[in-house]
CSV table of C-alpha atoms and ligand atoms in Angstrom, one decimal:
chain,number,residue,atom,x,y,z
A,1,MET,CA,3.1,-29.1,-16.7
A,2,ALA,CA,2.0,-29.9,-13.1
A,3,PHE,CA,4.6,-29.5,-10.3
A,4,ASP,CA,4.6,-30.3,-6.6
A,5,TYR,CA,4.2,-27.6,-4.0
A,6,PHE,CA,2.1,-27.0,-0.9
A,7,LEU,CA,0.6,-24.1,1.0
A,8,ARG,CA,1.3,-23.5,4.7
A,9,PRO,CA,0.8,-20.7,7.2
A,10,MET,CA,3.7,-18.2,7.1
A,11,ARG,CA,6.2,-18.2,10.1
A,12,GLY,CA,8.5,-15.6,11.5
A,13,GLU,CA,11.6,-17.2,10.0
A,14,ASP,CA,10.1,-17.0,6.5
A,15,VAL,CA,10.3,-13.1,6.6
A,16,PRO,CA,13.7,-12.8,4.9
A,17,GLY,CA,12.8,-15.3,2.2
A,18,VAL,CA,9.5,-13.6,1.6
A,19,GLU,CA,11.3,-10.3,1.3
A,20,ARG,CA,13.6,-11.7,-1.4
A,21,LEU,CA,10.6,-13.4,-3.2
A,22,THR,CA,8.5,-10.2,-3.4
A,23,ALA,CA,11.5,-8.1,-4.5
A,24,GLU,CA,12.2,-10.7,-7.3
A,25,GLY,CA,8.5,-10.7,-8.3
A,26,PHE,CA,8.2,-7.0,-8.6
A,27,TYR,CA,11.6,-6.5,-10.4
A,28,ASP,CA,10.4,-9.1,-12.9
A,29,LEU,CA,7.1,-7.2,-13.3
A,30,ASP,CA,9.1,-3.9,-13.9
A,31,LEU,CA,11.2,-5.7,-16.6
A,32,ARG,CA,8.0,-6.9,-18.3
A,33,THR,CA,6.2,-3.5,-18.2
A,34,HIS,CA,9.1,-1.1,-18.6
A,35,SER,CA,9.6,0.4,-22.1
A,36,GLY,CA,13.0,1.7,-23.2
A,37,GLY,CA,15.9,-0.3,-21.7
A,38,SER,CA,16.1,-2.2,-18.4
A,39,PRO,CA,14.6,-0.6,-15.3
A,40,GLU,CA,16.8,-0.1,-12.2
A,41,PRO,CA,16.2,-2.8,-9.6
A,42,ARG,CA,14.0,-1.3,-6.9
A,43,MET,CA,16.6,-0.3,-4.3
A,44,ARG,CA,15.3,0.0,-0.7
A,45,SER,CA,17.2,2.2,1.8
A,46,GLU,CA,18.1,0.4,5.0
A,47,VAL,CA,15.2,2.4,6.7
A,48,LYS,CA,12.7,1.2,4.1
A,49,ALA,CA,13.9,-2.4,4.2
A,50,GLY,CA,13.7,-2.3,8.1
A,51,ASN,CA,10.2,-0.9,7.8
A,52,TRP,CA,9.2,-3.7,5.4
A,53,ARG,CA,10.3,-6.4,7.8
A,54,GLY,CA,8.7,-4.6,10.7
A,55,ARG,CA,5.4,-4.5,8.8
A,56,MET,CA,5.6,-8.2,8.0
A,57,GLN,CA,6.3,-9.2,11.6
A,58,HIS,CA,3.4,-7.0,12.8
A,59,LEU,CA,1.0,-8.7,10.3
A,60,LEU,CA,2.2,-12.1,11.3
A,61,HIS,CA,1.5,-11.2,14.9
A,62,HIS,CA,-2.0,-9.6,14.4
A,63,ASP,CA,-3.2,-11.6,11.4
A,64,PRO,CA,-1.5,-15.1,11.4
A,65,GLY,CA,-4.6,-16.5,9.6
A,66,GLY,CA,-4.1,-14.2,6.7
A,67,CYS,CA,-0.4,-14.9,6.0
A,68,TRP,CA,0.3,-17.8,3.7
A,69,VAL,CA,3.3,-19.1,1.7
A,70,ALA,CA,3.7,-21.7,-1.0
A,71,GLU,CA,6.8,-23.9,-0.9
A,72,ASP,CA,8.3,-26.5,-3.2
A,73,GLY,CA,11.5,-28.6,-3.0
A,74,THR,CA,13.6,-25.5,-3.7
A,75,GLY,CA,12.0,-23.4,-0.9
A,76,LEU,CA,9.5,-20.5,-0.9
A,77,ILE,CA,7.8,-19.9,-4.2
A,78,GLY,CA,4.8,-17.6,-3.3
A,79,VAL,CA,3.2,-15.5,-0.6
A,80,ALA,CA,-0.1,-13.8,0.1
A,81,VAL,CA,-0.5,-11.7,3.2
A,82,ALA,CA,-3.9,-10.2,4.2
A,83,LEU,CA,-5.3,-8.4,7.2
A,84,LYS,CA,-8.7,-7.7,8.7
A,85,ARG,CA,-9.6,-4.5,10.4
A,86,ASP,CA,-13.2,-3.9,11.6
A,87,LEU,CA,-15.1,-5.6,8.7
A,88,THR,CA,-12.6,-4.9,5.9
A,89,TRP,CA,-10.3,-7.4,4.3
A,90,ILE,CA,-7.0,-5.9,2.9
A,91,LEU,CA,-4.3,-7.5,0.8
A,92,ALA,CA,-0.9,-6.4,2.0
A,93,SER,CA,1.5,-8.5,-0.1
A,94,TYR,CA,1.1,-11.0,-3.0
A,95,ALA,CA,3.7,-12.5,-5.3
A,96,VAL,CA,4.8,-15.8,-6.9
A,97,ARG,CA,8.3,-16.5,-8.0
A,98,PRO,CA,9.0,-15.4,-11.7
A,99,GLY,CA,9.1,-18.5,-13.9
A,100,LEU,CA,6.4,-20.2,-11.8
A,101,GLN,CA,3.7,-17.6,-12.4
A,102,GLY,CA,0.5,-18.4,-14.4
A,103,ARG,CA,0.4,-22.0,-13.1
A,104,GLY,CA,-2.3,-21.7,-10.4
A,105,VAL,CA,-0.1,-21.0,-7.3
A,106,GLY,CA,-1.3,-17.5,-7.0
A,107,LYS,CA,-5.0,-18.6,-7.1
A,108,GLN,CA,-4.5,-21.0,-4.2
A,109,LEU,CA,-2.6,-18.4,-2.2
A,110,LEU,CA,-5.2,-15.7,-2.8
A,111,ASP,CA,-8.1,-18.1,-2.0
A,112,ALA,CA,-6.4,-19.0,1.4
A,113,SER,CA,-6.0,-15.3,2.3
A,114,LEU,CA,-9.6,-14.5,1.2
A,115,ASP,CA,-10.9,-17.3,3.4
A,116,TYR,CA,-9.4,-15.4,6.3
A,117,GLY,CA,-11.7,-12.5,5.4
A,118,SER,CA,-14.9,-14.5,5.1
A,119,GLY,CA,-17.6,-12.5,6.8
A,120,CYS,CA,-16.0,-9.1,5.9
A,121,LEU,CA,-18.3,-6.6,4.2
A,122,ARG,CA,-15.6,-4.7,2.3
A,123,GLY,CA,-12.2,-5.4,0.6
A,124,MET,CA,-9.3,-3.3,-0.6
A,125,ILE,CA,-6.2,-4.0,-2.7
A,126,ALA,CA,-3.5,-1.6,-4.0
A,127,SER,CA,-3.0,-3.6,-7.2
A,128,SER,CA,0.0,-3.7,-9.5
A,129,SER,CA,-0.7,-3.5,-13.3
A,130,ASP,CA,0.2,-7.2,-13.8
A,131,PRO,CA,-2.7,-8.7,-15.9
A,132,LYS,CA,-2.4,-11.9,-13.9
A,133,ALA,CA,-3.0,-10.1,-10.6
A,134,VAL,CA,-5.9,-8.1,-12.1
A,135,ARG,CA,-7.5,-11.3,-13.5
A,136,ARG,CA,-7.3,-12.9,-10.0
A,137,TYR,CA,-8.9,-9.9,-8.3
A,138,LEU,CA,-11.7,-9.5,-10.9
A,139,LEU,CA,-12.5,-13.2,-10.5
A,140,ALA,CA,-12.6,-12.7,-6.8
A,141,GLY,CA,-15.3,-10.0,-7.2
A,142,PHE,CA,-13.2,-6.9,-6.9
A,143,THR,CA,-14.0,-3.8,-9.0
A,144,MET,CA,-10.7,-2.5,-10.4
A,145,HIS,CA,-10.4,1.4,-10.4
A,146,PRO,CA,-7.4,2.6,-12.4
A,147,THR,CA,-5.0,4.7,-10.4
A,148,MET,CA,-2.3,7.3,-11.0
A,149,SER,CA,1.0,8.2,-9.5
A,150,LEU,CA,2.9,11.5,-9.2
A,151,THR,CA,6.7,11.5,-9.2
A,152,GLY,CA,9.5,14.0,-9.3
A,153,HIS,CA,11.7,16.4,-7.3
A,154,ILE,CA,9.9,19.0,-5.2
A,155,ARG,CA,10.7,22.6,-6.0
A,156,ARG,CA,11.1,24.2,-2.6
A,157,ASP,CA,10.2,27.7,-4.1
A,158,LEU,CA,6.7,26.3,-4.9
A,159,LEU,CA,5.9,25.1,-1.4
A,160,PRO,CA,3.1,27.1,0.2
A,161,VAL,CA,3.1,28.0,3.9
A,162,VAL,CA,1.0,25.5,5.8
A,163,GLU,CA,-0.2,26.7,9.2
A,164,ARG,CA,-2.7,24.3,10.9
A,165,VAL,CA,-0.5,21.1,10.7
A,166,ARG,CA,1.3,19.9,13.9
A,167,ASP,CA,3.4,16.9,14.6
A,168,GLY,CA,1.4,13.9,15.9
A,169,SER,CA,2.1,11.0,18.3
A,170,THR,CA,0.4,7.8,19.6
A,171,SER,CA,-1.9,10.1,21.7
A,172,ASP,CA,-3.6,11.0,18.4
A,173,ILE,CA,-4.6,7.4,17.6
A,174,ASP,CA,-8.3,7.9,18.7
A,175,LEU,CA,-8.5,10.9,16.4
A,176,MET,CA,-6.9,9.0,13.5
A,177,ASN,CA,-9.3,6.0,14.0
A,178,SER,CA,-12.3,8.2,13.8
A,179,VAL,CA,-11.0,9.9,10.6
A,180,ASP,CA,-10.4,6.4,9.2
A,181,ARG,CA,-14.0,5.4,10.0
A,182,ARG,CA,-15.4,8.5,8.4
A,183,VAL,CA,-13.4,8.2,5.3
A,184,ARG,CA,-13.4,4.4,4.7
A,185,ASP,CA,-15.7,2.8,7.3
A,186,CYS,CA,-12.8,1.0,9.0
A,187,ALA,CA,-10.1,2.1,11.5
A,188,HIS,CA,-6.5,1.2,11.1
A,189,GLY,CA,-6.5,0.2,14.8
A,190,ALA,CA,-3.3,-1.7,15.8
A,191,ASP,CA,-1.6,-0.5,12.6
A,192,HIS,CA,-1.5,3.1,13.9
A,193,GLU,CA,0.6,1.8,16.9
A,194,LEU,CA,3.2,0.5,14.4
A,195,LEU,CA,3.1,3.3,11.9
A,196,ALA,CA,3.5,6.0,14.5
A,197,THR,CA,6.8,4.4,15.5
A,198,MET,CA,8.0,4.0,11.8
A,199,TYR,CA,7.0,7.3,10.2
A,200,ARG,CA,6.9,10.9,11.1
A,201,LEU,CA,3.2,11.7,11.8
A,202,VAL,CA,1.5,15.0,11.1
A,203,VAL,CA,-2.0,15.9,12.2
A,204,VAL,CA,-4.7,18.5,11.8
A,205,ASP,CA,-7.3,18.6,14.6
A,206,ARG,CA,-9.6,21.6,14.2
A,207,SER,CA,-13.4,22.1,14.4
A,208,THR,CA,-13.2,22.9,10.6
A,209,GLY,CA,-11.5,19.7,9.7
A,210,SER,CA,-9.3,16.9,10.9
A,211,GLY,CA,-6.9,14.5,9.4
A,212,TYR,CA,-3.4,12.9,9.5
A,213,ALA,CA,-0.5,11.8,7.3
A,214,TYR,CA,2.4,9.5,7.8
A,215,ILE,CA,5.5,10.8,5.9
A,216,GLU,CA,7.8,8.5,4.0
A,217,ALA,CA,11.5,8.5,5.0
A,218,GLY,CA,12.4,10.6,1.9
A,219,GLY,CA,9.3,12.8,2.0
A,220,GLY,CA,5.8,12.4,0.4
A,221,PRO,CA,2.8,10.6,2.0
A,222,TYR,CA,2.8,6.9,3.1
A,223,LEU,CA,-0.8,7.2,4.2
A,224,LEU,CA,-3.1,10.2,4.4
A,225,ALA,CA,-6.8,10.6,5.4
A,226,ALA,CA,-8.8,13.7,6.3
A,227,THR,CA,-12.4,14.8,6.8
A,228,ASN,CA,-12.3,17.3,4.0
A,229,ARG,CA,-10.2,18.3,0.9
A,230,ARG,CA,-8.8,21.5,2.4
A,231,THR,CA,-7.3,19.6,5.3
A,232,ALA,CA,-6.1,16.8,3.1
A,233,THR,CA,-4.4,19.4,0.8
A,234,GLU,CA,-2.6,21.0,3.7
A,235,LEU,CA,-1.4,17.6,5.0
A,236,LEU,CA,-0.1,16.6,1.5
A,237,TRP,CA,1.9,19.9,1.2
A,238,GLU,CA,3.4,19.2,4.6
A,239,THR,CA,4.5,15.7,3.5
A,240,LEU,CA,6.0,17.2,0.3
A,241,ALA,CA,7.8,19.9,2.3
A,242,ALA,CA,9.6,17.0,4.1
A,243,SER,CA,11.3,15.8,0.9
A,244,SER,CA,14.9,16.4,0.2
A,245,PRO,CA,15.8,18.4,-3.0
A,246,ASP,CA,18.0,15.5,-4.2
A,247,GLU,CA,15.6,12.7,-3.7
A,248,PRO,CA,12.5,12.1,-6.0
A,249,CYS,CA,9.2,12.0,-4.2
A,250,GLU,CA,6.2,9.7,-5.1
A,251,ILE,CA,2.5,9.9,-4.5
A,252,GLY,CA,1.0,6.5,-5.5
A,253,HIS,CA,-2.3,4.8,-5.8
A,254,LEU,CA,-4.3,8.0,-6.5
A,255,SER,CA,-7.8,7.2,-7.5
A,256,PRO,CA,-9.5,9.7,-9.9
A,257,VAL,CA,-11.9,10.9,-7.2
A,258,ASN,CA,-8.9,12.3,-5.3
A,259,GLU,CA,-8.4,15.1,-7.8
A,260,TRP,CA,-7.4,17.5,-5.0
A,261,ALA,CA,-4.1,15.5,-4.7
A,262,VAL,CA,-3.6,15.5,-8.5
A,263,HIS,CA,-4.0,19.3,-8.3
A,264,VAL,CA,-1.3,19.6,-5.6
A,265,GLY,CA,1.0,17.4,-7.7
A,266,ILE,CA,0.5,19.5,-10.8
A,267,VAL,CA,1.2,22.7,-8.9
A,268,ALA,CA,4.3,21.1,-7.4
A,269,ARG,CA,5.4,20.2,-11.0
A,270,LEU,CA,5.4,16.5,-10.4
A,271,ASP,CA,4.9,14.1,-13.4
A,272,LEU,CA,1.5,12.4,-13.6
A,273,ARG,CA,1.2,8.8,-14.9
A,274,THR,CA,-1.3,6.0,-14.8
A,275,SER,CA,-0.2,3.2,-12.5
A,276,GLY,CA,-2.0,0.1,-11.2
A,277,TYR,CA,-5.4,-0.1,-9.8
A,278,LEU,CA,-7.3,0.3,-6.5
A,279,GLY,CA,-9.3,-3.0,-6.2
A,280,LEU,CA,-12.4,-2.6,-4.1
A,281,ARG,CA,-15.2,-4.8,-3.0
A,282,GLY,CA,-18.4,-3.5,-1.2
A,283,MET,CA,-17.2,0.1,-1.1
A,284,LYS,CA,-16.5,3.2,-3.2
A,285,PRO,CA,-13.1,4.8,-3.6
A,286,PRO,CA,-12.4,6.6,-0.3
A,287,LEU,CA,-12.0,10.4,-0.4
A,288,PRO,CA,-10.0,12.4,0.6
A,289,TYR,CA,-7.6,9.6,1.1
A,290,LEU,CA,-4.1,8.5,-0.1
A,291,PRO,CA,-3.9,4.8,0.8
A,292,SER,CA,-0.9,3.0,2.2
A,293,PRO,CA,0.2,0.2,-0.2
A,294,HIS,CA,0.2,-2.3,2.6
A,295,PHE,CA,-2.3,-1.3,5.2
A,296,LEU,CA,-4.5,0.7,2.7
B,301,LIG,C1,0.0,-11.8,-9.3
B,301,LIG,C2,0.6,-13.1,-9.0
B,301,LIG,C3,0.9,-13.2,-7.5
B,301,LIG,C4,-0.4,-14.2,-9.4
B,301,LIG,O1,0.2,-15.5,-9.2
B,301,LIG,P1,0.1,-16.6,-10.3
B,301,LIG,O2,0.7,-17.8,-9.8
B,301,LIG,O3,0.8,-16.0,-11.6
B,301,LIG,O4,-1.5,-16.7,-10.5
B,301,LIG,P2,-2.4,-17.8,-11.2
B,301,LIG,O5,-1.5,-18.6,-12.1
B,301,LIG,O6,-3.1,-18.5,-10.1
B,301,LIG,O7,-3.4,-16.9,-12.0
B,301,LIG,C5,-3.0,-16.1,-13.0
B,301,LIG,C6,-4.2,-16.0,-14.0
B,301,LIG,O8,-3.8,-15.2,-15.1
B,301,LIG,C7,-3.8,-15.9,-16.3
B,301,LIG,N1,-2.6,-15.4,-17.1
B,301,LIG,C8,-1.4,-16.0,-17.3
B,301,LIG,N2,-0.7,-15.2,-18.1
B,301,LIG,C9,-1.4,-14.1,-18.4
B,301,LIG,C10,-1.2,-12.9,-19.1
B,301,LIG,N3,-0.1,-12.6,-19.7
B,301,LIG,N4,-2.2,-12.0,-19.2
B,301,LIG,C11,-3.4,-12.2,-18.6
B,301,LIG,N5,-3.7,-13.3,-17.8
B,301,LIG,C12,-2.7,-14.2,-17.7
B,301,LIG,C13,-3.7,-17.3,-15.9
B,301,LIG,O9,-4.2,-18.2,-16.9
B,301,LIG,C14,-4.5,-17.4,-14.7
B,301,LIG,O10,-5.9,-17.3,-14.9
B,301,LIG,P3,-6.8,-18.7,-14.8
B,301,LIG,O11,-6.5,-19.3,-13.5
B,301,LIG,O12,-8.2,-18.2,-15.0
B,301,LIG,O13,-6.4,-19.5,-16.0
B,301,LIG,C15,1.9,-13.3,-9.8
B,301,LIG,O14,1.6,-13.4,-11.2
B,301,LIG,C16,3.0,-12.3,-9.5
B,301,LIG,O15,3.8,-12.5,-8.6
B,301,LIG,N6,3.0,-11.1,-10.3
B,301,LIG,C17,4.1,-10.1,-10.0
B,301,LIG,C18,3.9,-9.4,-8.7
B,301,LIG,C19,2.5,-8.7,-8.6
B,301,LIG,O16,2.0,-8.0,-9.5
B,301,LIG,N7,1.8,-9.0,-7.5
B,301,LIG,C20,0.5,-8.5,-7.2
B,301,LIG,C21,0.6,-7.3,-6.3
B,301,LIG,S1,-0.9,-6.4,-6.1
């Protein structure tokens, strides 16, 4: 049955509504895909919720043309947020209110955000496993690479000593942009300025290899890139060492080419599962690289 709604550019005052909408969309997806009882609603710590809002405001500031919402008489019913860095288009957020999905709202939102990327040579999406999302991305010309996740509590007695890693700062942004370009043909640019204020940053800068990792509030990587596997492995261990023994740690969106990270997870006795896809257009899965879900 047809229903009335319209698309419009997202505004700053939409951010709290978009936050609720995406939380509902993903909780509903968890309910549909979870086997064995109801999943827990995804609880975000105050720090993580603050980071989510900060990221959204940053994208609205730098990529207003990529941020779209759908609205009907009841309020916001959908969102798509995309960014462009160098010549790469990246999808940061995409959800339609449960109950209104599968009726074409998502297609219109994705088309609007893809228009923003016209002229881009490459595209990246950290995709959920929702068949509706996967159908949309395939029809938009993305190749869907199945990904894995590693979760669990880090056993402190298994952590190796890591020596070459140091704490980083905004003075490392040039270094990080050059690692990005080497690994995925596209710098994070302005995103590093934001991420360096939100996450602890660790860096390796040696003639034998360079790289960086942002560390999640509870430990584990938010984003990691390096020029070789040895450097990436050391950075990953450093992010795991930052986890607390009581909080589970997660490494998500692992593409199969990043076996070095699977190996670290197995040594650390984390649980390996399949989870979602890395959607790519015009590029191969980057290596060694653990993408951020929002800035990839
Ligand atoms: C992904 C999402 C944003 C798409 O929005 P939407 O409004 O549902 O999308 P559309 O209705 O435009 O397109 C869905 C497509 O899947 C099809 N579809 C519907 N139910 C389906 C099912 N169970 N399995 C496979 N395809 C299905 C629809 O027919 C449509 O294809 P068509 O246009 O070729 O007919 C929305 O479903 C959602 O919020 N999902 C949960 C959150 C999520 O996973 N977000 C993606 C993050 S990467």
